[in-house]
Short mmCIF file of C-alpha atoms in Angstrom, two decimals:
data_model
loop_
_atom_site.label_atom_id
_atom_site.label_comp_id
_atom_site.label_asym_id
_atom_site.label_seq_id
_atom_site.Cartn_x
_atom_site.Cartn_y
_atom_site.Cartn_z
CA UNK A 1 25.89 31.06 55.00
CA UNK A 2 25.69 27.87 57.02
CA UNK A 3 23.41 26.30 54.45
CA UNK A 4 26.04 26.69 51.72
CA UNK A 5 28.65 23.94 51.38
CA UNK A 6 32.07 25.16 52.44
CA UNK A 7 34.58 25.49 49.63
CA UNK A 8 31.88 25.68 47.00
CA UNK A 9 32.26 28.60 44.61
CA UNK A 10 29.12 30.16 46.07
CA UNK A 11 30.49 29.92 49.58
CA UNK A 12 33.76 31.51 48.52
CA UNK A 13 31.95 34.27 46.66
CA UNK A 14 29.77 35.04 49.68
CA UNK A 15 32.80 35.09 51.95
CA UNK A 16 34.66 37.34 49.52
CA UNK A 17 31.69 39.73 49.50
CA UNK A 18 31.75 39.80 53.33
CA UNK A 19 35.27 41.23 53.32
CA UNK A 20 35.76 44.91 52.58
CA UNK A 21 38.35 44.02 49.92
CA UNK A 22 35.74 41.86 48.19
CA UNK A 23 33.25 44.71 48.13
CA UNK A 24 35.91 47.02 46.74
CA UNK A 25 36.61 44.51 43.98
CA UNK A 26 32.91 44.48 43.14
CA UNK A 27 32.90 48.29 43.13
CA UNK A 28 35.91 48.36 40.82
CA UNK A 29 34.40 45.92 38.32
CA UNK A 30 30.92 47.47 38.31
CA UNK A 31 32.50 50.94 38.20
CA UNK A 32 34.46 49.86 35.15
CA UNK A 33 31.26 48.66 33.46
CA UNK A 34 29.57 51.99 34.21
CA UNK A 35 32.56 54.01 32.96
CA UNK A 36 32.47 51.96 29.75
CA UNK A 37 28.75 52.67 29.38
CA UNK A 38 29.25 56.40 30.05
CA UNK A 39 31.92 56.55 27.37
CA UNK A 40 29.75 54.78 24.76
CA UNK A 41 26.72 56.86 25.81
CA UNK A 42 28.70 60.06 25.30
CA UNK A 43 29.99 58.92 21.90
CA UNK A 44 26.41 58.16 20.86
CA UNK A 45 25.15 61.53 22.11
CA UNK A 46 27.80 63.43 20.17
CA UNK A 47 25.91 62.43 17.02
CA UNK A 48 23.68 65.41 17.81
CA UNK A 49 26.28 67.49 15.99
CA UNK A 50 25.47 65.53 12.82
CA UNK A 51 21.88 66.73 12.86
CA UNK A 52 18.40 65.63 13.88
CA UNK A 53 18.09 62.79 11.39
CA UNK A 54 21.30 61.06 12.45
CA UNK A 55 20.53 61.33 16.17
CA UNK A 56 16.91 60.23 15.84
CA UNK A 57 17.94 57.33 13.65
CA UNK A 58 20.50 56.31 16.32
CA UNK A 59 17.73 56.52 18.94
CA UNK A 60 15.53 54.21 16.87
CA UNK A 61 18.42 51.82 16.34
CA UNK A 62 18.98 51.51 20.09
CA UNK A 63 15.34 50.69 20.66
CA UNK A 64 14.96 48.39 17.63
CA UNK A 65 15.84 45.15 19.40
CA UNK A 66 13.83 44.82 22.61
CA UNK A 67 15.89 41.87 23.89
CA UNK A 68 19.20 43.69 23.45
CA UNK A 69 17.79 46.94 24.84
CA UNK A 70 16.39 45.37 28.00
CA UNK A 71 19.34 43.03 28.34
CA UNK A 72 21.67 46.03 28.40
CA UNK A 73 19.37 47.99 30.72
CA UNK A 74 19.13 45.14 33.22
CA UNK A 75 22.88 44.57 33.05
CA UNK A 76 23.51 48.24 33.83
CA UNK A 77 20.85 48.28 36.53
CA UNK A 78 22.50 45.27 38.17
CA UNK A 79 25.88 47.02 38.02
CA UNK A 80 24.45 50.17 39.58
CA UNK A 81 22.74 48.13 42.33
CA UNK A 82 25.91 46.20 43.20
CA UNK A 83 28.02 49.38 43.12
CA UNK A 84 25.52 51.12 45.37
CA UNK A 85 25.06 48.28 47.83
CA UNK A 86 28.80 47.84 48.27
CA UNK A 87 29.27 51.61 48.65
CA UNK A 88 26.48 51.88 51.19
CA UNK A 89 27.79 48.99 53.27
CA UNK A 90 31.35 50.32 53.25
CA UNK A 91 30.05 53.77 54.13
CA UNK A 92 28.19 52.38 57.17
CA UNK A 93 31.37 50.57 58.21
CA UNK A 94 33.14 53.93 58.21
CA UNK A 95 30.96 55.27 61.02
CA UNK A 96 31.40 52.06 63.02
CA UNK A 97 35.16 52.12 62.57
CA UNK A 98 35.45 55.66 64.00
CA UNK A 99 32.61 56.30 66.44
CA UNK A 100 34.30 59.37 68.00
CA UNK A 101 35.18 62.00 65.41
CA UNK A 102 38.32 64.12 65.53
CA UNK A 103 37.94 67.68 66.77
CA UNK A 104 40.50 68.54 64.14
CA UNK A 105 41.48 66.44 61.13
CA UNK A 106 43.57 68.05 58.41
CA UNK A 107 43.94 66.21 55.11
CA UNK A 108 47.48 66.20 53.74
CA UNK A 109 47.95 64.88 50.24
CA UNK A 110 44.60 63.29 49.35
CA UNK A 111 42.63 65.02 46.61
CA UNK A 112 39.30 66.75 47.20
CA UNK A 113 37.73 64.36 44.68
CA UNK A 114 38.97 61.27 46.54
CA UNK A 115 37.59 62.45 49.87
CA UNK A 116 34.15 63.28 48.49
CA UNK A 117 33.28 60.05 46.67
CA UNK A 118 30.46 59.50 49.18
CA UNK A 119 29.06 62.92 48.17
CA UNK A 120 29.55 62.83 44.39
CA UNK A 121 28.17 59.27 44.29
CA UNK A 122 24.72 59.97 45.79
CA UNK A 123 24.39 63.15 43.69
CA UNK A 124 25.08 61.06 40.59
CA UNK A 125 22.40 58.58 41.67
CA UNK A 126 19.81 61.36 41.89
CA UNK A 127 21.05 62.70 38.57
CA UNK A 128 20.62 59.31 36.88
CA UNK A 129 17.01 59.13 38.11
CA UNK A 130 16.37 62.69 36.94
CA UNK A 131 18.15 62.12 33.62
CA UNK A 132 16.06 59.02 32.88
CA UNK A 133 12.82 60.84 33.73
CA UNK A 134 13.98 63.82 31.66
CA UNK A 135 15.17 62.37 28.38
CA UNK A 136 14.10 58.71 28.42
CA UNK A 137 10.60 58.60 29.91
CA UNK A 138 9.86 62.33 29.84
CA UNK A 139 7.99 62.94 33.12
CA UNK A 140 10.24 65.85 34.07
CA UNK A 141 10.41 67.19 30.50
CA UNK A 142 7.82 69.91 29.77
CA UNK A 143 7.78 69.37 25.99
CA UNK A 144 8.56 65.66 25.68
CA UNK A 145 7.95 64.04 22.31
CA UNK A 146 8.61 60.30 22.30
CA UNK A 147 10.79 59.42 19.32
CA UNK A 148 12.09 62.90 18.54
CA UNK A 149 15.33 62.65 20.53
CA UNK A 150 16.88 65.71 18.93
CA UNK A 151 13.94 67.98 19.77
CA UNK A 152 13.76 66.60 23.34
CA UNK A 153 17.45 67.28 23.92
CA UNK A 154 17.40 70.79 22.47
CA UNK A 155 14.22 71.92 24.23
CA UNK A 156 15.29 70.15 27.44
CA UNK A 157 18.62 71.92 27.68
CA UNK A 158 17.08 75.33 26.95
CA UNK A 159 15.43 75.17 30.38
CA UNK A 160 17.86 76.98 32.73
CA UNK A 161 17.11 74.69 35.69
CA UNK A 162 17.72 71.54 33.66
CA UNK A 163 20.84 73.11 32.19
CA UNK A 164 22.16 73.86 35.68
CA UNK A 165 21.34 70.32 36.85
CA UNK A 166 23.37 68.82 34.01
CA UNK A 167 26.24 71.20 34.71
CA UNK A 168 26.38 70.22 38.40
CA UNK A 169 26.00 66.52 37.58
CA UNK A 170 28.87 66.61 35.10
CA UNK A 171 31.03 68.33 37.71
CA UNK A 172 30.25 65.50 40.14
CA UNK A 173 30.89 62.91 37.44
CA UNK A 174 34.28 64.50 36.84
CA UNK A 175 35.19 64.33 40.51
CA UNK A 176 33.87 60.76 40.78
CA UNK A 177 35.79 59.54 37.73
CA UNK A 178 39.11 61.21 38.32
CA UNK A 179 39.49 59.27 41.57
CA UNK A 180 37.28 56.31 40.68
CA UNK A 181 39.07 55.21 37.52
CA UNK A 182 42.47 55.17 39.21
CA UNK A 183 41.02 53.72 42.39
CA UNK A 184 39.44 50.80 40.52
CA UNK A 185 42.86 49.65 39.34
CA UNK A 186 44.25 49.91 42.89
CA UNK A 187 41.30 47.93 44.30
CA UNK A 188 41.94 45.19 41.76
CA UNK A 189 45.54 45.05 42.93
CA UNK A 190 47.08 46.83 39.95
CA UNK A 191 49.70 49.26 41.24
CA UNK A 192 53.16 49.36 39.79
CA UNK A 193 55.64 52.25 39.67
CA UNK A 194 55.91 51.77 35.92
CA UNK A 195 52.19 51.78 35.14
CA UNK A 196 50.47 53.71 37.93
CA UNK A 197 51.46 57.16 36.57
CA UNK A 198 50.02 56.08 33.21
CA UNK A 199 46.83 54.87 34.92
CA UNK A 200 46.53 58.25 36.64
CA UNK A 201 46.89 59.93 33.25
CA UNK A 202 44.27 57.58 31.83
CA UNK A 203 41.90 58.62 34.64
CA UNK A 204 42.48 62.30 33.90
CA UNK A 205 42.13 61.80 30.14
CA UNK A 206 38.95 59.73 30.41
CA UNK A 207 37.44 62.26 32.82
CA UNK A 208 38.23 65.17 30.51
CA UNK A 209 36.87 63.30 27.50
CA UNK A 210 33.62 62.15 29.13
CA UNK A 211 32.86 65.37 31.00
CA UNK A 212 33.98 67.59 28.10
CA UNK A 213 32.04 65.62 25.49
CA UNK A 214 28.86 65.48 27.56
CA UNK A 215 29.01 69.12 28.66
CA UNK A 216 29.58 70.36 25.13
CA UNK A 217 25.99 69.42 24.20
CA UNK A 218 24.01 71.56 26.70
CA UNK A 219 26.53 74.37 26.24
CA UNK A 220 26.15 74.21 22.44
CA UNK A 221 22.36 74.23 22.84
CA UNK A 222 22.47 77.24 25.16
CA UNK A 223 24.81 79.12 22.82
CA UNK A 224 22.42 78.27 19.96
CA UNK A 225 25.19 76.49 18.09
CA UNK A 226 22.85 73.54 17.60
CA UNK A 227 19.09 73.24 17.52
CA UNK A 228 18.28 76.63 16.01
CA UNK A 229 15.82 74.86 13.77
CA UNK A 230 13.78 73.68 16.78
CA UNK A 231 11.08 76.02 18.03
CA UNK B 1 59.01 80.62 72.73
CA UNK B 2 55.51 80.19 74.10
CA UNK B 3 53.24 77.37 72.92
CA UNK B 4 49.55 76.92 73.75
CA UNK B 5 48.44 73.31 73.80
CA UNK B 6 44.89 72.01 73.48
CA UNK B 7 45.16 68.47 74.78
CA UNK B 8 42.59 65.68 74.88
CA UNK B 9 42.27 64.59 78.52
CA UNK B 10 40.52 61.32 79.29
CA UNK B 11 40.92 59.39 82.56
CA UNK B 12 40.27 55.93 81.15
CA UNK B 13 38.58 54.09 78.29
CA UNK B 14 35.09 54.48 79.70
CA UNK B 15 35.39 58.03 81.01
CA UNK B 16 34.25 60.98 78.93
CA UNK B 17 37.12 63.07 77.60
CA UNK B 18 37.49 66.76 76.89
CA UNK B 19 39.99 69.23 75.45
CA UNK B 20 42.02 71.22 77.99
CA UNK B 21 44.24 74.24 77.36
CA UNK B 22 47.78 74.48 78.70
CA UNK B 23 50.39 77.19 78.29
CA UNK B 24 54.00 76.09 77.89
CA UNK B 25 56.31 79.10 78.24
CA UNK B 26 60.06 78.95 77.61
CA UNK B 27 59.99 76.27 74.91
CA UNK B 28 63.38 75.87 73.31
CA UNK B 29 63.46 75.27 69.53
CA UNK B 30 66.01 72.51 70.21
CA UNK B 31 63.52 70.47 72.22
CA UNK B 32 61.79 67.51 70.64
CA UNK B 33 58.00 67.57 70.78
CA UNK B 34 57.99 64.93 73.53
CA UNK B 35 60.57 66.90 75.55
CA UNK B 36 58.23 69.86 75.37
CA UNK B 37 55.48 67.61 76.78
CA UNK B 38 57.92 66.40 79.47
CA UNK B 39 58.36 70.03 80.50
CA UNK B 40 54.59 70.51 80.59
CA UNK B 41 54.21 67.36 82.72
CA UNK B 42 56.89 68.48 85.19
CA UNK B 43 54.96 71.69 85.56
CA UNK B 44 51.62 69.88 86.00
CA UNK B 45 53.15 67.63 88.67
CA UNK B 46 54.63 70.59 90.49
CA UNK B 47 51.32 72.46 90.43
CA UNK B 48 49.53 69.28 91.57
CA UNK B 49 47.13 69.63 88.63
CA UNK B 50 43.85 67.77 89.22
CA UNK B 51 44.17 65.80 85.96
CA UNK B 52 47.82 64.94 86.57
CA UNK B 53 50.46 64.79 83.83
CA UNK B 54 49.43 64.19 80.21
CA UNK B 55 49.79 60.51 79.36
CA UNK B 56 51.44 59.72 76.04
CA UNK B 57 53.21 56.61 74.85
CA UNK B 58 56.93 56.73 74.14
CA UNK B 59 59.94 54.47 74.31
CA UNK B 60 62.98 54.70 72.02
CA UNK B 61 62.54 58.39 71.11
CA UNK B 62 64.44 57.78 67.89
CA UNK B 63 61.62 56.79 65.57
CA UNK B 64 62.09 53.04 65.48
CA UNK B 65 59.87 51.53 68.17
CA UNK B 66 56.43 52.69 67.10
CA UNK B 67 55.27 53.61 70.60
CA UNK B 68 54.67 57.31 70.18
CA UNK B 69 52.08 58.90 68.01
CA UNK B 70 49.09 61.22 68.25
CA UNK B 71 47.40 63.83 66.13
CA UNK B 72 49.10 67.22 66.04
CA UNK B 73 46.84 69.88 64.52
CA UNK B 74 44.83 67.17 62.81
CA UNK B 75 47.79 65.38 61.21
CA UNK B 76 49.22 62.10 62.47
CA UNK B 77 52.74 62.57 63.86
CA UNK B 78 52.56 66.28 62.95
CA UNK B 79 52.95 66.05 59.19
CA UNK B 80 56.68 66.03 58.55
CA UNK B 81 57.75 63.46 56.00
CA UNK B 82 58.87 60.13 57.49
CA UNK B 83 58.89 61.59 61.00
CA UNK B 84 57.41 60.19 64.19
CA UNK B 85 56.31 62.52 67.00
CA UNK B 86 59.53 61.83 68.93
CA UNK B 87 61.61 62.93 65.93
CA UNK B 88 59.62 66.14 65.53
CA UNK B 89 61.35 69.23 66.89
CA UNK B 90 59.97 72.47 68.26
CA UNK B 91 61.93 74.49 65.68
CA UNK B 92 59.06 73.68 63.29
CA UNK B 93 56.70 75.73 65.49
CA UNK B 94 56.47 79.48 66.00
CA UNK B 95 56.22 81.54 69.17
CA UNK B 96 52.56 81.84 70.16
CA UNK B 97 51.41 78.79 68.16
CA UNK B 98 48.17 77.10 69.18
CA UNK B 99 48.57 73.33 68.90
CA UNK B 100 45.79 70.70 69.10
CA UNK B 101 46.73 67.23 70.39
CA UNK B 102 44.33 64.31 70.05
CA UNK B 103 44.76 60.55 70.36
CA UNK B 104 44.37 58.21 67.35
CA UNK B 105 40.63 57.79 66.90
CA UNK B 106 39.33 54.38 65.87
CA UNK B 107 36.88 51.88 67.27
CA UNK B 108 39.68 49.31 67.21
CA UNK B 109 42.01 51.66 69.16
CA UNK B 110 40.25 52.43 72.45
CA UNK B 111 41.76 55.37 74.34
CA UNK B 112 43.52 54.11 77.47
CA UNK B 113 44.29 57.54 78.85
CA UNK B 114 44.75 61.01 77.34
CA UNK B 115 46.85 60.53 74.19
CA UNK B 116 47.52 56.82 74.66
CA UNK B 117 45.48 54.21 72.80
CA UNK B 118 45.38 50.42 72.95
CA UNK B 119 46.77 49.01 69.71
CA UNK B 120 46.34 45.33 70.65
CA UNK B 121 44.16 44.96 67.51
CA UNK B 122 47.42 45.21 65.52
CA UNK B 123 48.94 42.43 67.61
CA UNK B 124 45.95 40.23 66.90
CA UNK B 125 46.28 40.88 63.14
CA UNK B 126 49.97 39.86 63.32
CA UNK B 127 49.16 36.80 65.41
CA UNK B 128 46.53 35.69 62.89
CA UNK B 129 49.09 35.21 60.10
CA UNK B 130 51.99 37.65 60.16
CA UNK B 131 54.66 35.01 60.62
CA UNK B 132 56.58 32.32 58.75
CA UNK B 133 56.79 28.77 60.05
CA UNK B 134 60.36 27.52 60.24
CA UNK B 135 61.97 24.29 61.30
CA UNK B 136 63.97 24.91 64.42
CA UNK B 137 67.26 23.17 65.12
CA UNK B 138 70.66 24.00 63.71
CA UNK B 139 70.88 27.38 62.05
CA UNK B 140 70.70 27.22 58.23
CA UNK B 141 73.69 28.42 56.21
CA UNK B 142 73.62 32.11 55.52
CA UNK B 143 72.54 32.92 51.94
CA UNK B 144 71.45 29.30 51.42
CA UNK B 145 68.31 30.65 49.76
CA UNK B 146 69.05 33.10 46.96
CA UNK B 147 66.82 36.19 47.06
CA UNK B 148 66.63 38.65 44.18
CA UNK B 149 67.95 42.05 45.26
CA UNK B 150 64.73 43.83 44.26
CA UNK B 151 62.61 41.41 46.29
CA UNK B 152 64.79 41.74 49.36
CA UNK B 153 64.61 45.54 49.00
CA UNK B 154 60.82 45.48 48.72
CA UNK B 155 60.59 43.12 51.70
CA UNK B 156 62.85 45.40 53.74
CA UNK B 157 60.89 48.51 52.72
CA UNK B 158 57.73 46.91 54.09
CA UNK B 159 59.49 45.42 57.12
CA UNK B 160 60.16 49.00 58.22
CA UNK B 161 56.56 49.32 59.46
CA UNK B 162 56.71 49.98 63.20
CA UNK B 163 53.00 49.52 63.82
CA UNK B 164 52.54 53.03 65.19
CA UNK B 165 48.95 53.24 63.95
CA UNK B 166 49.28 56.56 62.10
CA UNK B 167 47.79 55.01 58.95
CA UNK B 168 44.59 54.10 60.82
CA UNK B 169 44.51 57.51 62.50
CA UNK B 170 44.90 59.49 59.27
CA UNK B 171 42.41 57.43 57.30
CA UNK B 172 38.92 58.96 57.13
CA UNK B 173 37.59 55.38 57.24
CA UNK B 174 39.91 54.24 60.05
CA UNK B 175 41.20 51.48 57.79
CA UNK B 176 44.19 49.35 58.79
CA UNK B 177 44.97 48.44 55.18
CA UNK B 178 48.41 50.04 55.07
CA UNK B 179 49.57 48.31 58.27
CA UNK B 180 48.19 44.89 57.31
CA UNK B 181 49.47 45.16 53.75
CA UNK B 182 52.97 46.10 54.95
CA UNK B 183 53.14 42.84 56.88
CA UNK B 184 51.70 40.84 53.99
CA UNK B 185 54.09 42.47 51.49
CA UNK B 186 57.08 42.11 53.81
CA UNK B 187 56.73 38.33 54.06
CA UNK B 188 55.17 37.91 50.61
CA UNK B 189 58.25 39.23 48.84
CA UNK B 190 60.53 36.66 50.48
CA UNK B 191 60.95 32.99 49.52
CA UNK B 192 60.48 32.03 53.18
CA UNK B 193 57.05 33.66 53.08
CA UNK B 194 55.73 31.78 50.04
CA UNK B 195 54.41 28.55 51.64
CA UNK B 196 51.91 30.46 53.79
CA UNK B 197 51.44 33.46 51.49
CA UNK B 198 47.78 33.06 50.48
CA UNK B 199 46.73 31.60 53.80
CA UNK B 200 48.42 34.57 55.47
CA UNK B 201 46.60 37.13 53.32
CA UNK B 202 43.27 35.47 54.01
CA UNK B 203 43.76 35.19 57.76
CA UNK B 204 45.19 38.66 58.29
CA UNK B 205 42.57 40.42 56.17
CA UNK B 206 39.78 38.49 57.88
CA UNK B 207 41.21 39.46 61.27
CA UNK B 208 41.48 43.08 60.13
CA UNK B 209 37.75 43.00 59.24
CA UNK B 210 36.89 41.32 62.54
CA UNK B 211 38.61 44.13 64.44
CA UNK B 212 36.13 46.51 62.78
CA UNK B 213 38.67 48.61 60.94
CA UNK B 214 37.12 50.51 58.00
CA UNK B 215 37.62 49.85 54.33
CA UNK B 216 40.24 51.42 52.07
CA UNK B 217 39.11 54.16 49.67
CA UNK B 218 42.55 54.55 48.08
CA UNK B 219 42.89 58.22 48.98
CA UNK B 220 46.50 57.97 50.19
CA UNK B 221 46.35 59.83 53.52
CA UNK B 222 47.99 56.81 55.22
CA UNK B 223 50.91 56.82 52.80
CA UNK B 224 51.44 60.56 53.39
CA UNK B 225 51.73 60.27 57.17
CA UNK B 226 53.53 56.91 57.39
CA UNK B 227 56.82 57.60 59.18
CA UNK B 228 58.35 54.61 57.41
CA UNK B 229 57.25 55.36 53.86
CA UNK B 230 55.02 52.31 53.31
CA UNK B 231 53.23 52.79 49.97
CA UNK B 232 49.77 52.13 48.56
CA UNK B 233 51.49 49.59 46.30
CA UNK B 234 51.55 47.26 49.32
CA UNK B 235 47.77 47.55 49.66
CA UNK B 236 47.43 46.56 45.99
CA UNK B 237 49.54 43.48 46.70
CA UNK B 238 47.30 42.63 49.67
CA UNK B 239 44.20 43.02 47.47
CA UNK B 240 45.76 40.68 44.88
CA UNK B 241 46.78 38.07 47.41
CA UNK B 242 43.40 38.21 49.13
CA UNK B 243 41.50 37.77 45.86
CA UNK B 244 43.77 34.88 44.91
CA UNK B 245 43.40 33.34 48.35
CA UNK B 246 39.62 33.63 48.12
CA UNK B 247 39.23 32.04 44.71
CA UNK B 248 42.38 30.23 43.61
CA UNK B 249 43.20 28.19 46.69
CA UNK B 250 42.04 24.65 46.17
CA UNK B 251 40.91 22.38 48.95
CA UNK B 252 43.55 19.92 50.05
CA UNK B 253 43.12 16.45 48.57
CA UNK B 254 41.95 14.98 51.85
CA UNK B 255 39.13 17.46 52.31
CA UNK B 256 35.53 16.34 51.98
CA UNK B 257 33.92 17.44 48.76
CA UNK B 258 37.08 17.55 46.74
CA UNK B 259 36.74 16.60 43.08
#
């Protein structure tokens, strides 16, 4: 950092990143971006209930403008990278801050979800990689057909292993969001007796909406409520 | 009643420690937890136990000094709301209970002996910015500076922090955020604290990081065990002040590179 002029914006940003509060701010902002994406992604996916034509047309629309598509992808990738880097660095600090573990440590009021962010997070990372290779690029999809989104989704979710993977991943996403959404506000310094209960409700509502909406698709496929026309 | 204690025994900071079992018969439910340990120590002295009496920190024994504190069955101060170890009574335990006692565990809190840790890291955080600069001389008139009731209440709520270290101990990340934020919120809510408010947040948070305390994951274990009821809201205020201090503070006009 010595090469950077003191008091320049860059210097301040670097110094802010050095502090754990700075990293938490970055995690809150990037987390917010990713929650926003997950919400829009789910809304888009729900079009599967409107039939193959609507969903496939939506898929084509997303890929129609290469600049927008890759712009969005790179923006999301950058968010994931920042979120991950900050999380990893804070996680390594945790071990340094308590080198000798307790023989007995009993949690009191913290939620299971809040204590397992470092578990649900990495699982979600592996899920994202799997999900991309399953329904975007198709390497882990046995009957992948580029362009036929509807068919890929239906046939993909009929595989019991894939179905189970999505079920577990959505469980982890639920745990990650129910603490993460509230936590992001706290990290950004937003905590007020008037609004915090509402923010907690927002976290619960968003989690239920995103997890419920996403889970409904593989469940509907498995129950043959959608995709009966696909062989 | 009869209590079995599993106590962490450690001769000094560099020695290896271990859990040791002790039986304390004839515990009265009227005893405080520390009085029960006093009885154990009398017994250990009488028996000329090789490890000697169990060292624990204590002073006022009425919950206001912040000296006492260790983990009781994995919970800082034993898990009764707004209660320090010295205010905890044996009536909360049952005959035949097995109780585990461990010191606060954090890199920044080296164990001095048995259940006693060195909390000088807290002192260094305070020294870095937990003060207000005042002009000395004749005492100012009382109430010369009007303070809104709500602000004085919030300042007093945070001023209650006794620096016992339970927040660090209960935190899975060994973060000192609750302690540091209590000091920042205490002074930050008062008019006297405004001139140095952002500078204070910056210095204290930087010192907190330098002491190698962990980061806050907003889980609320600290708030649950705090004997003085400091809330996560204070940490949010610290986060706000730190972000403002990092980005909004402008260089003074004399500084090189200004403008």
